[in-house]
XYZ file of C-alpha atoms in Angstrom:
434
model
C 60.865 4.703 5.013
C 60.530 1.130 4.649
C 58.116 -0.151 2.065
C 57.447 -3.261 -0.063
C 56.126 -1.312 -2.900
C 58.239 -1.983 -6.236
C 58.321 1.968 -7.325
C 59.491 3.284 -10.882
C 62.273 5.513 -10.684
C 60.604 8.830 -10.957
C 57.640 7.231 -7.759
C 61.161 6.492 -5.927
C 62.919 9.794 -6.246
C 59.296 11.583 -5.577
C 59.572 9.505 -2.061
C 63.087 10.336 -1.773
C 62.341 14.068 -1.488
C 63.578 15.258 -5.243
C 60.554 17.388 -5.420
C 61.037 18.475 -1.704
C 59.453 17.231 0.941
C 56.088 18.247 1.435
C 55.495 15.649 -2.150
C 57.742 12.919 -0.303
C 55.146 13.115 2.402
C 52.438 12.777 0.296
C 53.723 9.854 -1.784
C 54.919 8.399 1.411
C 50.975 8.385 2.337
C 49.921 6.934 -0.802
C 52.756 4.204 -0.359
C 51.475 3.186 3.022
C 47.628 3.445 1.999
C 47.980 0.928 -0.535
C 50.134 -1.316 1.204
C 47.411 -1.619 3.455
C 45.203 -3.031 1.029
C 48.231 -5.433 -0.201
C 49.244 -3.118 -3.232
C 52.541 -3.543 -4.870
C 52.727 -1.354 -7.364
C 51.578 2.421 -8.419
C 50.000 3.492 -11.646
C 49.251 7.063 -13.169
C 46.340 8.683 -12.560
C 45.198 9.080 -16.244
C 41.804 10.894 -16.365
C 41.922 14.670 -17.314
C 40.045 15.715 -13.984
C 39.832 14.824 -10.730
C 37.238 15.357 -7.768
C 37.682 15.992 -4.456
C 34.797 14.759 -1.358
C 35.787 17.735 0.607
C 33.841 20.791 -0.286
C 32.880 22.483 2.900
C 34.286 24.780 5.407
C 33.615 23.378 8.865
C 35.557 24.642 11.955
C 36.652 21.247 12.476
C 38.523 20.802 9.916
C 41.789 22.179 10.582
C 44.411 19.688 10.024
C 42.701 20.036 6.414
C 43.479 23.646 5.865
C 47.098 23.488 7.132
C 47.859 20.275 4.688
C 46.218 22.591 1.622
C 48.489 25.721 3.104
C 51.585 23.399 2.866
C 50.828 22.192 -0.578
C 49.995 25.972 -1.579
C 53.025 27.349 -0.040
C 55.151 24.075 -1.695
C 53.761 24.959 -4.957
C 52.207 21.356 -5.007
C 49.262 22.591 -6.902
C 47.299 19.338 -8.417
C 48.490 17.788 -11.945
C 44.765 17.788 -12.611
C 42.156 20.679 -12.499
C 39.284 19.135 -10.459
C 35.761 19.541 -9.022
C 34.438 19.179 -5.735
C 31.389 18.337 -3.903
C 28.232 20.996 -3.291
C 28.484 23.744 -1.130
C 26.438 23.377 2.189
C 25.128 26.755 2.373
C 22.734 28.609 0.066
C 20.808 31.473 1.007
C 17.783 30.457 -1.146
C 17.398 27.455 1.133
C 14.681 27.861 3.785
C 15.780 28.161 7.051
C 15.397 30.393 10.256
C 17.404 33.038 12.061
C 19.079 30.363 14.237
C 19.772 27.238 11.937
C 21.742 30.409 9.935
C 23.551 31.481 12.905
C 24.956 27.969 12.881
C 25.628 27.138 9.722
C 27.767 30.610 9.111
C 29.457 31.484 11.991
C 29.476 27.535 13.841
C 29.569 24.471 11.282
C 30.991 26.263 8.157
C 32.221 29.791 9.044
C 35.902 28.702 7.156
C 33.953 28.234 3.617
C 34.430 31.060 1.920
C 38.593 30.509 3.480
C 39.031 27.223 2.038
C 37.226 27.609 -1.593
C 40.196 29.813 -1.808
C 42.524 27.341 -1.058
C 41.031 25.082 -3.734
C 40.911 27.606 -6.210
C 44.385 28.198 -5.649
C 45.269 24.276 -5.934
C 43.424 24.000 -8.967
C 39.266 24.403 -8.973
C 38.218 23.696 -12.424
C 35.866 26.265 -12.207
C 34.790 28.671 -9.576
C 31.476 27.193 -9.608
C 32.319 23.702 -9.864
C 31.037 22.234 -6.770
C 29.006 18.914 -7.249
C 28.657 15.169 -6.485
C 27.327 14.666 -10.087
C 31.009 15.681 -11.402
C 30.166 13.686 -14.513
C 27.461 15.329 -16.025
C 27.576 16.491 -19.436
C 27.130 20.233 -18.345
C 29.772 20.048 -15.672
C 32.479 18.357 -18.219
C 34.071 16.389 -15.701
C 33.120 12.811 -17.281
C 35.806 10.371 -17.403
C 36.591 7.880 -20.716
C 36.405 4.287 -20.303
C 39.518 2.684 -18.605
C 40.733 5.513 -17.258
C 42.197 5.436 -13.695
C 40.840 8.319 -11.254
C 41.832 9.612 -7.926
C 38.310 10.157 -6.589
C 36.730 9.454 -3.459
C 33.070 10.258 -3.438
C 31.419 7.314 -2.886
C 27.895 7.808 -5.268
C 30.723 9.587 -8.347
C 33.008 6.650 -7.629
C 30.286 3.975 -8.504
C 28.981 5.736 -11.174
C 32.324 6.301 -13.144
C 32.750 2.478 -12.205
C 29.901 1.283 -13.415
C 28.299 3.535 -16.269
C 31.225 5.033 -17.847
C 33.692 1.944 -17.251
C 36.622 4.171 -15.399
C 38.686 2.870 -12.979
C 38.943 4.432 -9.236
C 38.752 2.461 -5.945
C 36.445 3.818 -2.750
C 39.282 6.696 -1.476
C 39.054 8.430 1.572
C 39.086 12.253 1.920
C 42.570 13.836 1.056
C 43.860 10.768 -0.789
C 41.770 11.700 -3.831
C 43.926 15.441 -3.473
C 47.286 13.164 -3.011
C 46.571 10.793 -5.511
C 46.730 13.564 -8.110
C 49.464 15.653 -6.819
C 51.555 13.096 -7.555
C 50.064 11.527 -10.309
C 49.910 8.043 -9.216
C 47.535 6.032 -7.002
C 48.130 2.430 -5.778
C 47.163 -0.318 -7.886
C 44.505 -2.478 -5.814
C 40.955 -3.345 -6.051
C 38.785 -1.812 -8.367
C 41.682 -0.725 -10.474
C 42.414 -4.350 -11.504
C 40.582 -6.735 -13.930
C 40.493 -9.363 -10.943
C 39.213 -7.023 -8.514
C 36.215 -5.737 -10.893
C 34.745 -9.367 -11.357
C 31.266 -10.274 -9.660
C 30.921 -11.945 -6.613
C 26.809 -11.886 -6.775
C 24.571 -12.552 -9.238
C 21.298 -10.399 -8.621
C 18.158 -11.711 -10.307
C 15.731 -8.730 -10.791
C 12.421 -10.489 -11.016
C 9.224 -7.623 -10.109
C 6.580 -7.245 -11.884
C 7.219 -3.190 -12.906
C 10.454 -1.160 -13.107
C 11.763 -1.164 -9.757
C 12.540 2.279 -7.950
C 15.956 2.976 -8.291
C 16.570 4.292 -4.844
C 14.736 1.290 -3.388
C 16.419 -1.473 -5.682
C 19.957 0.331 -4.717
C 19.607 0.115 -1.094
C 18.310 -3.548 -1.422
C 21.522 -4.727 -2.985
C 23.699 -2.619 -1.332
C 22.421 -3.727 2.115
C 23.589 -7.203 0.707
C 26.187 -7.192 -0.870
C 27.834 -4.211 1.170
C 30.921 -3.948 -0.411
C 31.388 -6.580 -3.038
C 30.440 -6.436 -6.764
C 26.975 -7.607 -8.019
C 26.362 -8.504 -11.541
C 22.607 -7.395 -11.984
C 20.540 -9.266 -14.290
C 17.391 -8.634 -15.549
C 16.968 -4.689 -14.935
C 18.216 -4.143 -18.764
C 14.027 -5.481 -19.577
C 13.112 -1.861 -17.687
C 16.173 0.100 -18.753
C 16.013 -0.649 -22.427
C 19.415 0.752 -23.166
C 22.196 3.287 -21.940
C 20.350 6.372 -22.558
C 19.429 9.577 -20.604
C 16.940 8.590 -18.821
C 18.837 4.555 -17.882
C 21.907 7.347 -16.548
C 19.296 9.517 -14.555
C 18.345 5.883 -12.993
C 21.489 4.447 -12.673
C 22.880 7.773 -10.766
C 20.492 6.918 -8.501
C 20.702 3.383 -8.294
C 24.402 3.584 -7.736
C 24.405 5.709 -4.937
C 21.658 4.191 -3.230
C 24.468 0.706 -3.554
C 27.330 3.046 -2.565
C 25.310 5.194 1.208
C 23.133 1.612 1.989
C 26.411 -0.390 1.309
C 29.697 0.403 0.493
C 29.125 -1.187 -3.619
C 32.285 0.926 -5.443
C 31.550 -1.178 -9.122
C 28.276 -2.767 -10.191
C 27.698 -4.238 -13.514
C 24.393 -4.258 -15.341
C 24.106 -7.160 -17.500
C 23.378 -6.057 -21.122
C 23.955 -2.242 -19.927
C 26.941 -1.071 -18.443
C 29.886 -0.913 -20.234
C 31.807 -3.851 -18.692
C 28.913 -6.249 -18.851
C 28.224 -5.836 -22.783
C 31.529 -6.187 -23.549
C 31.915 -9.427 -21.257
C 29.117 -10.498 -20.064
C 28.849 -13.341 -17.441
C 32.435 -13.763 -17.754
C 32.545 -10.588 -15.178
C 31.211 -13.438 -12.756
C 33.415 -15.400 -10.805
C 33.019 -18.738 -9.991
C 30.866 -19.534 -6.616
C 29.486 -15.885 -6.853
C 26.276 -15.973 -4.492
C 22.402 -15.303 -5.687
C 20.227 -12.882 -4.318
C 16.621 -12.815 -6.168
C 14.546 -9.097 -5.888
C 10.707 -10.002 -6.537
C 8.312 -7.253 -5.357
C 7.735 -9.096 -1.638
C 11.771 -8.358 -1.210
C 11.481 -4.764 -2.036
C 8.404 -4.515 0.220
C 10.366 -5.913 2.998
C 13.721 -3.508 2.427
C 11.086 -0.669 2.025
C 9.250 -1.548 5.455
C 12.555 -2.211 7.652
C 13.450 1.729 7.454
C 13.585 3.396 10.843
C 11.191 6.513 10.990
C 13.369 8.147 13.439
C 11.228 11.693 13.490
C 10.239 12.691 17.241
C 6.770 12.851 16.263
C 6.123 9.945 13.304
C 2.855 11.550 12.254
C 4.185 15.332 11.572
C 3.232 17.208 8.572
C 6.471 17.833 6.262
C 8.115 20.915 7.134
C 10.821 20.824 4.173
C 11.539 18.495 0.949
C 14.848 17.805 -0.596
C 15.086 16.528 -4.034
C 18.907 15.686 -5.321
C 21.026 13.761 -3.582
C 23.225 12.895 -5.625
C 22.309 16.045 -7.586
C 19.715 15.880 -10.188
C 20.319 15.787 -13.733
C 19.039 17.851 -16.614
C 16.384 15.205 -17.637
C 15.328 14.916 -13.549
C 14.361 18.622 -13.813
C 12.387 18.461 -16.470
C 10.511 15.516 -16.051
C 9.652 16.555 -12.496
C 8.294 19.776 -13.586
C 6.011 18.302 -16.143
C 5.271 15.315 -13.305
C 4.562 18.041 -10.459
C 2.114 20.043 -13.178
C 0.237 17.234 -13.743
C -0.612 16.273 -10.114
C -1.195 19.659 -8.868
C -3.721 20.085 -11.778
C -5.313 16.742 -10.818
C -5.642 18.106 -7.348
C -7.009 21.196 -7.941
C -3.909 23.105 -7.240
C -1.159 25.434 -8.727
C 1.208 25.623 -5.887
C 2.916 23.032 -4.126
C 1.731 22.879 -0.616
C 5.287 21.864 0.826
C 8.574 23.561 0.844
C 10.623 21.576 -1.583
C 14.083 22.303 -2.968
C 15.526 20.496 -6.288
C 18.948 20.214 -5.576
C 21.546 20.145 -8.813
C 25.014 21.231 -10.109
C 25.688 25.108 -11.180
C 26.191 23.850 -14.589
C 23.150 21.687 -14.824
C 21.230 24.856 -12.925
C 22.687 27.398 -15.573
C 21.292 25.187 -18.265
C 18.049 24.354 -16.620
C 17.370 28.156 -16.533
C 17.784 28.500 -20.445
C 14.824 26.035 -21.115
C 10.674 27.237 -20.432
C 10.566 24.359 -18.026
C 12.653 27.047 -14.961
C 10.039 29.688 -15.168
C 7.157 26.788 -14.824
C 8.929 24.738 -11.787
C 8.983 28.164 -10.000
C 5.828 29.301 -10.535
C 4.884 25.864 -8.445
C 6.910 27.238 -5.779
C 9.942 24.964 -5.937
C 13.661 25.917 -5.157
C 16.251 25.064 -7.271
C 19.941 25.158 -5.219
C 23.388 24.208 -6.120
C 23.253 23.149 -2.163
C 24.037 19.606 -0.562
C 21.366 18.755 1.378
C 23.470 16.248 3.502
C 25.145 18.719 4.620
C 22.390 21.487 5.455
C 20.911 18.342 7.536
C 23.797 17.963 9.233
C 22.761 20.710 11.054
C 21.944 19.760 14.782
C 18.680 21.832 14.574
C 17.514 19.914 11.912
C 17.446 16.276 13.910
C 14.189 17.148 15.236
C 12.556 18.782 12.054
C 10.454 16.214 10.010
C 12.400 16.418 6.491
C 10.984 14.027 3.489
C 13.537 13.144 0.171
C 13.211 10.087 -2.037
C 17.309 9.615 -1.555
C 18.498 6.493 0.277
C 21.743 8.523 0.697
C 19.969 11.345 2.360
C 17.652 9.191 3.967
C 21.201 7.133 5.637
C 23.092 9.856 6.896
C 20.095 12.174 8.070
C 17.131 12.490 10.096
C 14.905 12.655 6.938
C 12.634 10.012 5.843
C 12.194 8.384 3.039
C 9.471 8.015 0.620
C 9.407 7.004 -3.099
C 9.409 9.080 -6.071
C 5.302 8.833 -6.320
C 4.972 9.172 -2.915
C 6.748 12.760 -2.516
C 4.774 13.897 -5.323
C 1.508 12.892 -3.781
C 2.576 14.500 -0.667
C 4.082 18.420 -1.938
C 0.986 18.910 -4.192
C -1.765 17.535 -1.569
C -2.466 14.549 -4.041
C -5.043 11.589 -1.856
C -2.560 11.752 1.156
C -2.450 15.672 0.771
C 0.907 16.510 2.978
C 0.495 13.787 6.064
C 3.523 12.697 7.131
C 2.407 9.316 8.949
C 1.672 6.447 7.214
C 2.798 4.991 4.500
């Protein structure tokens, strides 16, 4: 092939078919992807693990499951063990005769086929199926500087921007190729130049903003450029558990409402302590969040149930997945409100969604035994995915994730808002108003 890319020798010989040609292919795909986006060169793919986007057996995915047989059968097994993202079925999940009939023998009757095709190319662990691949419990967490071959969009901002890795917005696939070979192109977020500012965002409400809400605000902005963020470090303190838990959020609220890949935090994130406002380029554009802005972002969300003013049928909690310190602090949050309102059960179906690892943990503290005695399912499941179901357009779904919130049916409602509503708080469960 013809290509402008200047290749070391081992990239060139990989191209030229030395390893055979099912690896040509690949790199040959990886050449012409980043010459797209004006790369010249390739670099290795340093991080220990990588993490694939596609986790889940649907029909339609054929051309998927004969490019994993020919890597299988080429023995072009990954350089890296990796993760991938949830599994879309989970039989602890409500749902009815029919929505089951589709999901397992319609939308993802190849599942249990192609997990064993990634185990065979190199699952990390049989159970490691998550979007929150960096969690402590899952031990998929990239170092700083590191360059990845990921693809999924709320993991890429968050190794971006919290841990200070280095991995541009992939598609599908390329992740997989970018660490069979070892090397990705070197564009975008991979370079200094490319992971400078081009907003500055002036946080300016009067109480921590909600991280979901303050994600989608910027990201519907700034859609896919880089915002330096100043003034959320006064609510955030410092990088700890719980400034994680909100920047997980946060980021992936950026990543579904917009298409942010990097964000800096100024006084936070890695990057930003270490440079400061020389991550800001010169000319970068202002954007100023006071309370009237997120009022405004808040109010311009479709409802797009069939009836507006439907009782909640279903709650999902955890997309991206929720973390360790989510599960807790929501159990001691839902005990409190359904003691204030007279309750012990929560008075609509609600699953916490979270990764087998975090789950497994979860389950070794008191706080399991007390979130289920409240009635709430815990699932390894994606609930983007279990939406995705056709029968579930018309069936009134509430979640507190912008990302869920973007690609589904289901409406959104803030963190104290889906509390008031599963334990029958003022509001009890009424869908309606807000």
């Amino acid at each position: 092939m013809q290509h402008h890319m200047q290749l070391s020798e081992e990239q060139q010989a990989i191209l030229d078919g030395a390893r055979g040609d099912t690896l040509a292919r690949v790199m040959e795909t990886l050449v012409r992807y980043g010459e797209i986006f004006g790369a010249t060169t390739m670099v290795p793919v340093t991080s220990t693990y990588n993490h694939l986007v596609t986790s889940f057996g649907l029909k339609a995915l054929t051309p998927v499951y004969e490019l994993m047989d020919q890597l299988i059968q080429a023995g072009a097994a990954s350089k890296q063990k990796f993760s991938a993202d949830p599994r879309p079925l989970d039989p602890a999940v409500p749902s009815n005769i029919l929505q089951n009939i589709v999901f397992k023998h319609f939308m993802y009757s190849k599942q249990d086929f192609y997990e064993n095709q990634l185990r065979e190319l190199g699952l990390m662990d049989p159970d490691a199926f998550t979007c929150t691949c960096y969690m402590d419990e899952v031990g998929n967490t990239p170092l700083m500087g590191e360059v990845l071959s990921w693809s999924e969009s709320s993991a890429v901002v968050y190794a971006n921007s919290v841990l200070g890795a280095r991995c541009n917005r992939n598609s599908g696939i390329i992740d997989l190729m970018g660490s069979v070979v070892g090397y990705v192109p070197y564009f975008g977020l991979l370079t200094d130049e490319g992971r400078q500012a081009d907003w500055v965002v002036e946080i300016k409400t009067s109480s921590k903003p909600e991280a979901q809400l303050l994600g989608s605000a910027i990201g519907m902005k700034v859609m896919e450029d880089v915002p330096y963020i100043v003034g959320l470090d006064r609510w955030l303190g410092e990088l700890d558990e719980d400034a994680r838990t909100y920047l997980k959020d946060f980021g992936a609220a950026t990543a579904s409402n917009g298409a942010v890949g990097l964000y800096h935090v100024e006084g936070i994130t890695p990057e930003a302590v270490a440079q400061g406002r020389d991550l800001v380029r010169d000319g970068a554009k202002t954007y100023v969040i006071d309370d009237a802005e997120l009022q405004r972002v808040y109010d311009s969300y479709p409802v797009v149930w069939k009836n507006p003013d439907a009782r909640p049928k279903l709650c999902f909690m955890g997309c991206p997945h929720m973390s360790l310190n989510q599960l807790t602090t929501w159990t001691e949050r839902l005990e409190a409100a359904l003691a204030a309102a007279g309750r012990s059960r929560i008075v609509v179906p609600t699953v916490f969604t979270a990764a087998p690892a975090v789950i497994k943990r979860f389950e070794e503290t008191p706080y399991a035994v007390r979130l289920k005695a409240m009635g709430v399912i815990v699932s390894y499941i994606c609930p983007l995915m279990y939406m995705n179901n056709p029968l579930c357009s018309t069936m009134p779904v509430i979640t507190s994730s912008n990302k869920l919130r973007t690609y589904t049916t289901a409406r959104y409602y803030t963190d104290d808002e889906i509390l008031e509503q599963i334990t029958g708080g003022a509001q009890g469960a009424k869908g309606g108003e807000r």
